[in-house]
mmCIF file of C-alpha atoms in Angstrom:
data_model
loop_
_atom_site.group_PDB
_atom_site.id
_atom_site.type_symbol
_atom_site.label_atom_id
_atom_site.label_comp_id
_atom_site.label_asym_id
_atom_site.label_seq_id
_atom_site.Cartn_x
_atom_site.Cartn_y
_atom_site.Cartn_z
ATOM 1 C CA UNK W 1 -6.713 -7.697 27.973
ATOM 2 C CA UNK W 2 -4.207 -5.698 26.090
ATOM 3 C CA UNK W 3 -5.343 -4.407 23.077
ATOM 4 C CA UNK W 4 -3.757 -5.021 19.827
ATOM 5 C CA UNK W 5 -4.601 -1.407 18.356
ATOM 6 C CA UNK W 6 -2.312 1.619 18.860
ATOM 7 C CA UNK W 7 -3.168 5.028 19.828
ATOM 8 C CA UNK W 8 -3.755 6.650 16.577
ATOM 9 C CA UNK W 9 -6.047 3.918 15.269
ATOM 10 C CA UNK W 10 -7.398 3.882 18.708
ATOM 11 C CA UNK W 11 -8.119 7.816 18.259
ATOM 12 C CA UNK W 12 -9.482 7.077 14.707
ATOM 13 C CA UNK W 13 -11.477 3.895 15.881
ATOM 14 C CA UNK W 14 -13.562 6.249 18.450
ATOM 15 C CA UNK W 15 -14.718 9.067 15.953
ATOM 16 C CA UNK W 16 -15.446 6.829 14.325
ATOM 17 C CA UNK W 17 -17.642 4.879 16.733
ATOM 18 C CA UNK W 18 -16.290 1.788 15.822
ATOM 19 C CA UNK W 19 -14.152 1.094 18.835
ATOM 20 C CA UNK W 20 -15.798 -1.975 20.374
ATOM 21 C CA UNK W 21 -16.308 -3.492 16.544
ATOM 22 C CA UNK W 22 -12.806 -2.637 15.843
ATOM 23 C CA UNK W 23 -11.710 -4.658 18.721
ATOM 24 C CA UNK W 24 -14.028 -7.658 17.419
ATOM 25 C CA UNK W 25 -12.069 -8.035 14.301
ATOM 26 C CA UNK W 26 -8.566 -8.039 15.821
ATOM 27 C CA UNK W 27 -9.232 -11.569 16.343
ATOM 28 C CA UNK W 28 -7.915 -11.874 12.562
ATOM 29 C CA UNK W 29 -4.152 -10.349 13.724
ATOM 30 C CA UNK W 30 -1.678 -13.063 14.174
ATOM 31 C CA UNK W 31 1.796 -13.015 15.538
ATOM 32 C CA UNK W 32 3.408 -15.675 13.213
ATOM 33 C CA UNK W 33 2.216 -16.539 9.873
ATOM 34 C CA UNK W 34 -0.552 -19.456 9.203
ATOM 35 C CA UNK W 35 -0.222 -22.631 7.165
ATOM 36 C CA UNK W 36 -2.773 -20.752 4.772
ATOM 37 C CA UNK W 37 -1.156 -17.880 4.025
ATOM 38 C CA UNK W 38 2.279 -19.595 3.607
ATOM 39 C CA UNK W 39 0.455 -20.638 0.702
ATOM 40 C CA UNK W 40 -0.840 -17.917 -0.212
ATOM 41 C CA UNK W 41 2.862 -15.770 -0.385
ATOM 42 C CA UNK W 42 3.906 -18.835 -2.066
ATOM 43 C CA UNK W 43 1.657 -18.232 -5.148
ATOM 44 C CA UNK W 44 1.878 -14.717 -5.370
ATOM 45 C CA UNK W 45 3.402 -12.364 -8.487
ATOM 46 C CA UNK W 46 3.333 -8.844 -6.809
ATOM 47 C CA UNK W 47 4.098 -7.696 -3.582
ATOM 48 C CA UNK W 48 3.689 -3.945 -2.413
ATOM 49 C CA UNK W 49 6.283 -2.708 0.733
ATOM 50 C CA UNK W 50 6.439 -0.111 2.866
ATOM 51 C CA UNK W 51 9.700 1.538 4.100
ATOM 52 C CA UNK W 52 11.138 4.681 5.050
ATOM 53 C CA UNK W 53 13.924 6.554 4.140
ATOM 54 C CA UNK W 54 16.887 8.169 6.730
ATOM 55 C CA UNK W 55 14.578 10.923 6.618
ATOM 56 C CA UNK W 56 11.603 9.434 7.725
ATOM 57 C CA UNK W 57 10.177 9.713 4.825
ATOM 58 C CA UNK W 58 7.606 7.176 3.695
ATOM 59 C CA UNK W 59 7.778 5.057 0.638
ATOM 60 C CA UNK W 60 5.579 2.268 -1.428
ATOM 61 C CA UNK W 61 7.348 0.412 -3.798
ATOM 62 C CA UNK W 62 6.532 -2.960 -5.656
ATOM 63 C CA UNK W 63 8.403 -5.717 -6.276
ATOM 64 C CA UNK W 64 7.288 -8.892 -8.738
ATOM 65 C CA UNK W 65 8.580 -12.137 -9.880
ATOM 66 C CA UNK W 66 7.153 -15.751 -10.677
ATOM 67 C CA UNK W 67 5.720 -17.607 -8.311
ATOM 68 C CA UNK W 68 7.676 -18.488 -4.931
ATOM 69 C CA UNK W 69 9.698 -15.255 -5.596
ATOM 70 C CA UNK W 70 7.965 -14.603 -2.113
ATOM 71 C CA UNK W 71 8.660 -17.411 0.178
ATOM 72 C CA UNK W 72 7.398 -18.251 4.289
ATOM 73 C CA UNK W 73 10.394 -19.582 5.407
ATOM 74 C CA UNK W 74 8.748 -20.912 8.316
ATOM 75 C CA UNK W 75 5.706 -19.681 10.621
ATOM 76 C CA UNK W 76 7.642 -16.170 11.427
ATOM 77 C CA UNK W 77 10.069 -15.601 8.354
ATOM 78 C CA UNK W 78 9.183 -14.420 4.762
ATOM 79 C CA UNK W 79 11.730 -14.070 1.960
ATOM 80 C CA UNK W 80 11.564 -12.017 -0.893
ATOM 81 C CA UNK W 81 14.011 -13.227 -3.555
ATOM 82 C CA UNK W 82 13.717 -10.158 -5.594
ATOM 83 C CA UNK W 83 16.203 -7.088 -6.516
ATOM 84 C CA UNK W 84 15.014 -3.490 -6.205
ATOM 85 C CA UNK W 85 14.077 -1.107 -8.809
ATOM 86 C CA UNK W 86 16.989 0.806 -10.118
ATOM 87 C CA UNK W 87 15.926 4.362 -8.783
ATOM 88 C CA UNK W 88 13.425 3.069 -6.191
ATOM 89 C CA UNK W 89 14.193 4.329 -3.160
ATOM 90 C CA UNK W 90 13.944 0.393 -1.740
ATOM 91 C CA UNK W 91 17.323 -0.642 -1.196
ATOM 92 C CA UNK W 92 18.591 2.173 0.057
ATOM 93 C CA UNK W 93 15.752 2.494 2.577
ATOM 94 C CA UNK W 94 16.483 -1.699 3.775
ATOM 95 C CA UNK W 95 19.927 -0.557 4.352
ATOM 96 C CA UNK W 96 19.102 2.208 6.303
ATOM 97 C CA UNK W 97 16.374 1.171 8.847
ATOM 98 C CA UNK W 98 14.563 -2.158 9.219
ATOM 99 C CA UNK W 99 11.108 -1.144 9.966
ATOM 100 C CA UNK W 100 8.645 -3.008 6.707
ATOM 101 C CA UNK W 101 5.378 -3.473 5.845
ATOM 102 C CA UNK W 102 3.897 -5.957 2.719
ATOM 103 C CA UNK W 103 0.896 -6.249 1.280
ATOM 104 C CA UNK W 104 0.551 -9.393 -1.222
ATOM 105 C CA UNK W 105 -2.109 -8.978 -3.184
ATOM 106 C CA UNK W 106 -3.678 -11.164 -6.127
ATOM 107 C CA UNK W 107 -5.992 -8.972 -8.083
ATOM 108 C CA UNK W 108 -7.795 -12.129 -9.991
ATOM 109 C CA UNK W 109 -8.941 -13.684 -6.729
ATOM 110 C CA UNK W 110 -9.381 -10.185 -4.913
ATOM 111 C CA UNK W 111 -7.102 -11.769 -2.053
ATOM 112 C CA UNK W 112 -4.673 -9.671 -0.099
ATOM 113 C CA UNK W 113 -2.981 -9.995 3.066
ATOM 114 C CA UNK W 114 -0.110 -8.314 5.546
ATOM 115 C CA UNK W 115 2.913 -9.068 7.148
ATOM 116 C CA UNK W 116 4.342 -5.984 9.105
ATOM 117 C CA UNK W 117 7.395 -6.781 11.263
ATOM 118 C CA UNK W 118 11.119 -5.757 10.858
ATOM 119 C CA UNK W 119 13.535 -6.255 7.507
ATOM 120 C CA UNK W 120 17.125 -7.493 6.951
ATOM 121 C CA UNK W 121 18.527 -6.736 3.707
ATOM 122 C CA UNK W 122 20.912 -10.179 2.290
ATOM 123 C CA UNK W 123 22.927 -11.082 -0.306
ATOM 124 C CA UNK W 124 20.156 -13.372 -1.294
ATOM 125 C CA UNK W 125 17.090 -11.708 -1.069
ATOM 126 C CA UNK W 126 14.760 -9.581 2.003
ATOM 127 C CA UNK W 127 14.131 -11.531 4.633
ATOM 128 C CA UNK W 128 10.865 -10.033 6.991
ATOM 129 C CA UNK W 129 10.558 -11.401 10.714
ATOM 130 C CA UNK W 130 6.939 -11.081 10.822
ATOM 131 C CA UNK W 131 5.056 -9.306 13.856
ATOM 132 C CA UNK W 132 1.769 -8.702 12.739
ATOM 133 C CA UNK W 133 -0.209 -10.994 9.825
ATOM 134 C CA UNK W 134 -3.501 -11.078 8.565
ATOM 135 C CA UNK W 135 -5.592 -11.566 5.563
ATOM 136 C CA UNK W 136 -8.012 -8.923 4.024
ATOM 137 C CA UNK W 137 -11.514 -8.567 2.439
ATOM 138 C CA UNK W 138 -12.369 -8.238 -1.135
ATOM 139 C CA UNK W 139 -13.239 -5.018 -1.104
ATOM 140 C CA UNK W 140 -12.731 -2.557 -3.712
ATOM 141 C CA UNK W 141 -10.329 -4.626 -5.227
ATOM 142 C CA UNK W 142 -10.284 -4.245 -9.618
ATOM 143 C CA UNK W 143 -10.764 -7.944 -10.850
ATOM 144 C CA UNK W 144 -7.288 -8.085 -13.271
ATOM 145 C CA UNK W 145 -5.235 -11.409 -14.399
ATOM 146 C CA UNK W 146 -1.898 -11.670 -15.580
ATOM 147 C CA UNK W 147 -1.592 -12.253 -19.263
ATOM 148 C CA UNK W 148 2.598 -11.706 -19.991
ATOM 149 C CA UNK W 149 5.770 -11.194 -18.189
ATOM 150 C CA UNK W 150 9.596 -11.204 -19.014
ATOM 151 C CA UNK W 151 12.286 -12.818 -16.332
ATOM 152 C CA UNK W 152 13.359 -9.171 -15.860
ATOM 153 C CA UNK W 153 12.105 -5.804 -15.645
ATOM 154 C CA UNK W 154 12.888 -2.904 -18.925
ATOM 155 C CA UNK W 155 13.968 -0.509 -16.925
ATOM 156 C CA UNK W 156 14.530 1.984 -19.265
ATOM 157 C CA UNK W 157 16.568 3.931 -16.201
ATOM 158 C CA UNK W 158 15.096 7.347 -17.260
ATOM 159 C CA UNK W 159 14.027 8.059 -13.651
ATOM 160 C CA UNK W 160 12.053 10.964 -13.572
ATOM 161 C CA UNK W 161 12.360 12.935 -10.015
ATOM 162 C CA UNK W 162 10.417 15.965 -8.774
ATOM 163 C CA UNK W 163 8.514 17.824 -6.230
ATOM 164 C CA UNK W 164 5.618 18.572 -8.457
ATOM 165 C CA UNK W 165 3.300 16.411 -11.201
ATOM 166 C CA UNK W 166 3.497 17.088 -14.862
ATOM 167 C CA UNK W 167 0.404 16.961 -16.612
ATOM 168 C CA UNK W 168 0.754 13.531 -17.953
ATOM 169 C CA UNK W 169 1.039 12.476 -14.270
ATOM 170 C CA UNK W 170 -1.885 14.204 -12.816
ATOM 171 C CA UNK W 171 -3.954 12.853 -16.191
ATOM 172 C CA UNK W 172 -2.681 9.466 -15.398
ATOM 173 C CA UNK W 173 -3.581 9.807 -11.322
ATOM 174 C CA UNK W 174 -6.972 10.721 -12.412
ATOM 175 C CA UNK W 175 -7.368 7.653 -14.824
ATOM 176 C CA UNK W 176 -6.308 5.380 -12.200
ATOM 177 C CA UNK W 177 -8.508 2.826 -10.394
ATOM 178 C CA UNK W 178 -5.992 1.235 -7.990
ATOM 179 C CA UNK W 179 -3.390 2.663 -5.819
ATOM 180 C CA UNK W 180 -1.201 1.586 -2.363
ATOM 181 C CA UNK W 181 -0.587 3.832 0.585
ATOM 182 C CA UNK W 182 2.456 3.083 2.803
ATOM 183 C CA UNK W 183 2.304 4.588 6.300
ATOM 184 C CA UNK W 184 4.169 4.362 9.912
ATOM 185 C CA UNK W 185 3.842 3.949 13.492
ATOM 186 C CA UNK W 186 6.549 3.647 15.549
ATOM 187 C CA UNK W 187 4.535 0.289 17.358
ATOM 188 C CA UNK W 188 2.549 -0.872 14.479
ATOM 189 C CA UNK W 189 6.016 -0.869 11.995
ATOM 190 C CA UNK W 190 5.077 0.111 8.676
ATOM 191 C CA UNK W 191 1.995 -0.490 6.711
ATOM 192 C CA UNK W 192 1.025 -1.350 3.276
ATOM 193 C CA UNK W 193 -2.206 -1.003 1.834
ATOM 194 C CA UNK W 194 -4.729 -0.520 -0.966
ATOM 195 C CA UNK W 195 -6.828 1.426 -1.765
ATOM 196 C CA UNK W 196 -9.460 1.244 -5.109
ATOM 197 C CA UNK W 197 -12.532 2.887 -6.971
ATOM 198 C CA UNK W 198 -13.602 3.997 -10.332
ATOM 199 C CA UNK W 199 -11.441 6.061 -12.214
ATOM 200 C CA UNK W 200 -11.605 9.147 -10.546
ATOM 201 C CA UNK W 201 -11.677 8.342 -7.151
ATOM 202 C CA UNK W 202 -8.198 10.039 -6.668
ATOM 203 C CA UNK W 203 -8.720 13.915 -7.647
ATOM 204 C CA UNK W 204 -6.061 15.986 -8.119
ATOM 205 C CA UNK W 205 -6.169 19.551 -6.727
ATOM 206 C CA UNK W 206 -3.088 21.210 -7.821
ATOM 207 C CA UNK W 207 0.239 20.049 -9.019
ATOM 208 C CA UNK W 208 1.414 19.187 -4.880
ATOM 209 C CA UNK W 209 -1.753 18.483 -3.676
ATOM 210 C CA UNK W 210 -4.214 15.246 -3.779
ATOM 211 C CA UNK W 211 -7.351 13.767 -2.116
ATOM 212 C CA UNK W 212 -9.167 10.620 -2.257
ATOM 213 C CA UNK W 213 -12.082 8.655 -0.269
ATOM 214 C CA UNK W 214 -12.118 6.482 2.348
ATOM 215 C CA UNK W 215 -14.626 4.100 1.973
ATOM 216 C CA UNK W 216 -15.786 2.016 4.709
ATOM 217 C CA UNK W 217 -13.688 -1.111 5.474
ATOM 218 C CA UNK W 218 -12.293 -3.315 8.294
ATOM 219 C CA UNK W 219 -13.060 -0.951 11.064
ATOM 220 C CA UNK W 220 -9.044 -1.138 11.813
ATOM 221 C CA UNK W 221 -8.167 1.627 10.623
ATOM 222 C CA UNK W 222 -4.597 0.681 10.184
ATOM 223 C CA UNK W 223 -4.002 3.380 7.332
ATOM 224 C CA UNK W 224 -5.867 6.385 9.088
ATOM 225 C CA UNK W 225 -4.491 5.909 12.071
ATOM 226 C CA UNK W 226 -0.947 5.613 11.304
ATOM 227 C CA UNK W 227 -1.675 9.084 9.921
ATOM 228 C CA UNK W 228 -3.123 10.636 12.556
ATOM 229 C CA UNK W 229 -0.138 9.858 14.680
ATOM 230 C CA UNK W 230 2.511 10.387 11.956
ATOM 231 C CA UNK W 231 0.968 12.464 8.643
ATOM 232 C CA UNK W 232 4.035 11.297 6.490
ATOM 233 C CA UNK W 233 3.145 8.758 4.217
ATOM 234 C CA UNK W 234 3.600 7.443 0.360
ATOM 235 C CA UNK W 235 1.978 6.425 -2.901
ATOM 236 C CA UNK W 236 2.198 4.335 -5.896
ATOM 237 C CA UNK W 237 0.402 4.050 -8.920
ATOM 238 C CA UNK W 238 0.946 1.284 -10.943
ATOM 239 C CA UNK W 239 0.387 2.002 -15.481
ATOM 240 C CA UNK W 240 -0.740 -1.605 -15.982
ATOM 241 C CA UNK W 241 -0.617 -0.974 -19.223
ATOM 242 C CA UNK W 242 2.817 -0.093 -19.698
ATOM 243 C CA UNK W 243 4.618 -1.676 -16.680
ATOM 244 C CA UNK W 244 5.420 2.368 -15.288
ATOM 245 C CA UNK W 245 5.683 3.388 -11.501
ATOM 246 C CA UNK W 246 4.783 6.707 -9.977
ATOM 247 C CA UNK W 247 6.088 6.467 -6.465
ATOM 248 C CA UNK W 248 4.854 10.015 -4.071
ATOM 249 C CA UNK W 249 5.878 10.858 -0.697
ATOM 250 C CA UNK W 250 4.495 13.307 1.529
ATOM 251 C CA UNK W 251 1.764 14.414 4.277
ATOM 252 C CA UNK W 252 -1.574 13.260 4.899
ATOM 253 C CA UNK W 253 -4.117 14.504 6.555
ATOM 254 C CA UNK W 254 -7.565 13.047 7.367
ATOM 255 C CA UNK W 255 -10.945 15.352 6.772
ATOM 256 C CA UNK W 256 -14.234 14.628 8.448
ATOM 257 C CA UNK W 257 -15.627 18.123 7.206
ATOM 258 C CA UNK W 258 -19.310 16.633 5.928
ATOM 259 C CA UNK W 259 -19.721 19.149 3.260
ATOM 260 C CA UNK W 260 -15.586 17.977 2.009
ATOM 261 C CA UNK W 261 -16.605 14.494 2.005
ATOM 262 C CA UNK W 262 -20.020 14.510 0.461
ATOM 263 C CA UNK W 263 -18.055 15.699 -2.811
ATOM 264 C CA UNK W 264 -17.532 11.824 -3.131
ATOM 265 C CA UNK W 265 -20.431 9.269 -3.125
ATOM 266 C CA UNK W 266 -19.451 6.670 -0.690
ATOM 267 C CA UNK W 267 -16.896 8.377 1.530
ATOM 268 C CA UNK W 268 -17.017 7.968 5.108
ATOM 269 C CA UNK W 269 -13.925 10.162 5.008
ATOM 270 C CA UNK W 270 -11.229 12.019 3.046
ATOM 271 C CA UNK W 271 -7.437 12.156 3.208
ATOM 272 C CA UNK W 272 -5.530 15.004 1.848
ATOM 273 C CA UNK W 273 -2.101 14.404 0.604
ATOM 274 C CA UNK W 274 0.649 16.867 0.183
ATOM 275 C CA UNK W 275 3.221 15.794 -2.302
ATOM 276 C CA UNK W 276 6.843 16.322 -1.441
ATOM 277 C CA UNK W 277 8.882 14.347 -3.797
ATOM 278 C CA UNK W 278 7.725 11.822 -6.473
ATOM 279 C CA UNK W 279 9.515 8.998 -8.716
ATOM 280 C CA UNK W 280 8.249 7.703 -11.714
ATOM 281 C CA UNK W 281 9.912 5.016 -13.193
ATOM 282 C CA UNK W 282 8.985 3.596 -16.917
ATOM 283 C CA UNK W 283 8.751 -0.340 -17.394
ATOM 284 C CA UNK W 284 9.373 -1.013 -13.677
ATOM 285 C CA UNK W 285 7.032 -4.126 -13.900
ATOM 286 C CA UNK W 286 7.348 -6.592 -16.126
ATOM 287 C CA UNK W 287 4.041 -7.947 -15.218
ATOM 288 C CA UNK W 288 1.092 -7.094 -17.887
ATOM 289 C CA UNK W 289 -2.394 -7.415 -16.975
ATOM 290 C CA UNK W 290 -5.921 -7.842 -18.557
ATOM 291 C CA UNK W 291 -8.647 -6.112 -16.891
ATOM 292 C CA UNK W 292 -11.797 -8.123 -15.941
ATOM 293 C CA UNK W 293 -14.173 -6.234 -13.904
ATOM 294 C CA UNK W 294 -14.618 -3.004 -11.273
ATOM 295 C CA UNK W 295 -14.977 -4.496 -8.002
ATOM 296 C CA UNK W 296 -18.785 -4.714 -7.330
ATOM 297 C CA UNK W 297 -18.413 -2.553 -3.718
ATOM 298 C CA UNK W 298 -16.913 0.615 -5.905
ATOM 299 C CA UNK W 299 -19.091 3.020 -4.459
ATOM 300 C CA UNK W 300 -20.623 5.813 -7.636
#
């Protein structure tokens, strides 16, 4: 039987000697979307996407509203009735090439699951024809409810663009607890996932350069090996504080040095990013949240 991995998960899969458990879970990888997760969608404040630009560059970007602003229009459609950020990259990307990845994700209920597939940009909202669905575990997910939120976003629409981070930005990457990673293979679409520890789980080397963890997980490897094949991914932190977006794009690289990754209790492996351009957008989300708890699998 065909199997439903691709050839740089594959690669990853076997170093990692998880190729036959790897296999076990694809079970979980549907072609059309369940009754459940319908629901799920249905529910949902927050969605992260993945896209890339005419460049090939990959982005993350976010997108909230109230509940049924993401909609399964049947077992193979979604809709997202939602406008992009002004300054996000998003709609510009939709226009350009249809390749998309989501990851809805409820922080309260540490629930998450993906639809990767292709895009079509309407007058009325994104509609995604789904390829690839599945749900996701728990793991390292920060407990955090929704408290406020306005009909609209305050964009205050001073976009701040560059090929480097200020201070305030590396200070605020090294606070952070949360982040997504978008990624791409040409067969797997684009991929949106999280990724989550205590603060200080993403380190910043330089002004260009990043690394952070990877803990162990689903044995997929849908993140690592979309890398391996294709090193240019993206990032977004989320202020949840303060609403604010910092949106990265770049090249990763995975590191299985032992001596590298013992630096960080937990790590199975490390991924080295390269910045390349960054957005940060203030009051991007009009979504506020109240912390609750550290996921109990943060590793540290």
């Amino acid at each position: 039987m065909k199997s439903k991995f691709y050839s740089g998960e594959i690669a990853i899969q076997m170093r990692a000697g998880v190729r036959n458990t790897a296999d076990r879970v694809a079970g979980i990888i549907h072609p059309t979307i369940p009754l459940v997760a319908q629901d799920f969608l249905g529910s949902q404040r927050m969605v992260v996407l993945a896209t890339l630009d005419k460049y090939s560059c990959v982005w993350a970007s976010i997108l909230t509203g109230k509940p049924g602003f993401i909609q399964a229009l049947d077992e193979h459609v979604v809709k997202i009735s939602a406008e992009p950020i002004p300054g996000d990259p998003l709609r510009g990307n939709l226009e350009m090439r249809d390749e998309i990845g989501i990851l809805a994700i409820e922080f309260a209920s540490r629930r998450r699951m993906k639809v990767k597939g292709k895009s079509q940009m309407k007058g009325d909202g994104i509609y995604i024809y789904a390829e690839r669905v599945y749900a996701l575990c728990p793991k390292y997910i920060q407990a955090r409810e929704v408290v406020a939120s306005v009909d609209e976003p305050k964009v205050s629409y001073d976009v701040r663009c560059n090929n480097s981070l200020t201070q305030a930005q590396q200070n605020w990457i090294a606070r952070a607890d949360t982040f997504f990673i978008a990624s791409f293979h040409p067969e797997t679409r684009a991929d949106a996932s999280h990724r989550g520890g205590f603060p200080g789980f993403v380190r910043v080397l330089s002004e260009n350069r990043l690394v952070f963890p990877d803990y162990s997980g689903n044995k997929m490897f849908n993140t690592l090996g979309n890398i391996f094949a294709n090193p240019n991914a993206g990032l977004i932190f989320i202020d949840f504080d303060g609403g604010n977006t910092l949106q990265i794009t770049g090249q990763a690289q995975v590191i299985w040095n032992e001596d590298c990754v013992s630096e960080f209790a937990g790590a199975e492996r490390i991924v080295e990013f390269q910045i390349e351009q960054l957005i940060e957008i203030p009051g991007a989300i009009p979504l506020g949240w109240r912390f609750i708890e550290y996921s109990p699998f943060n590793p540290g």
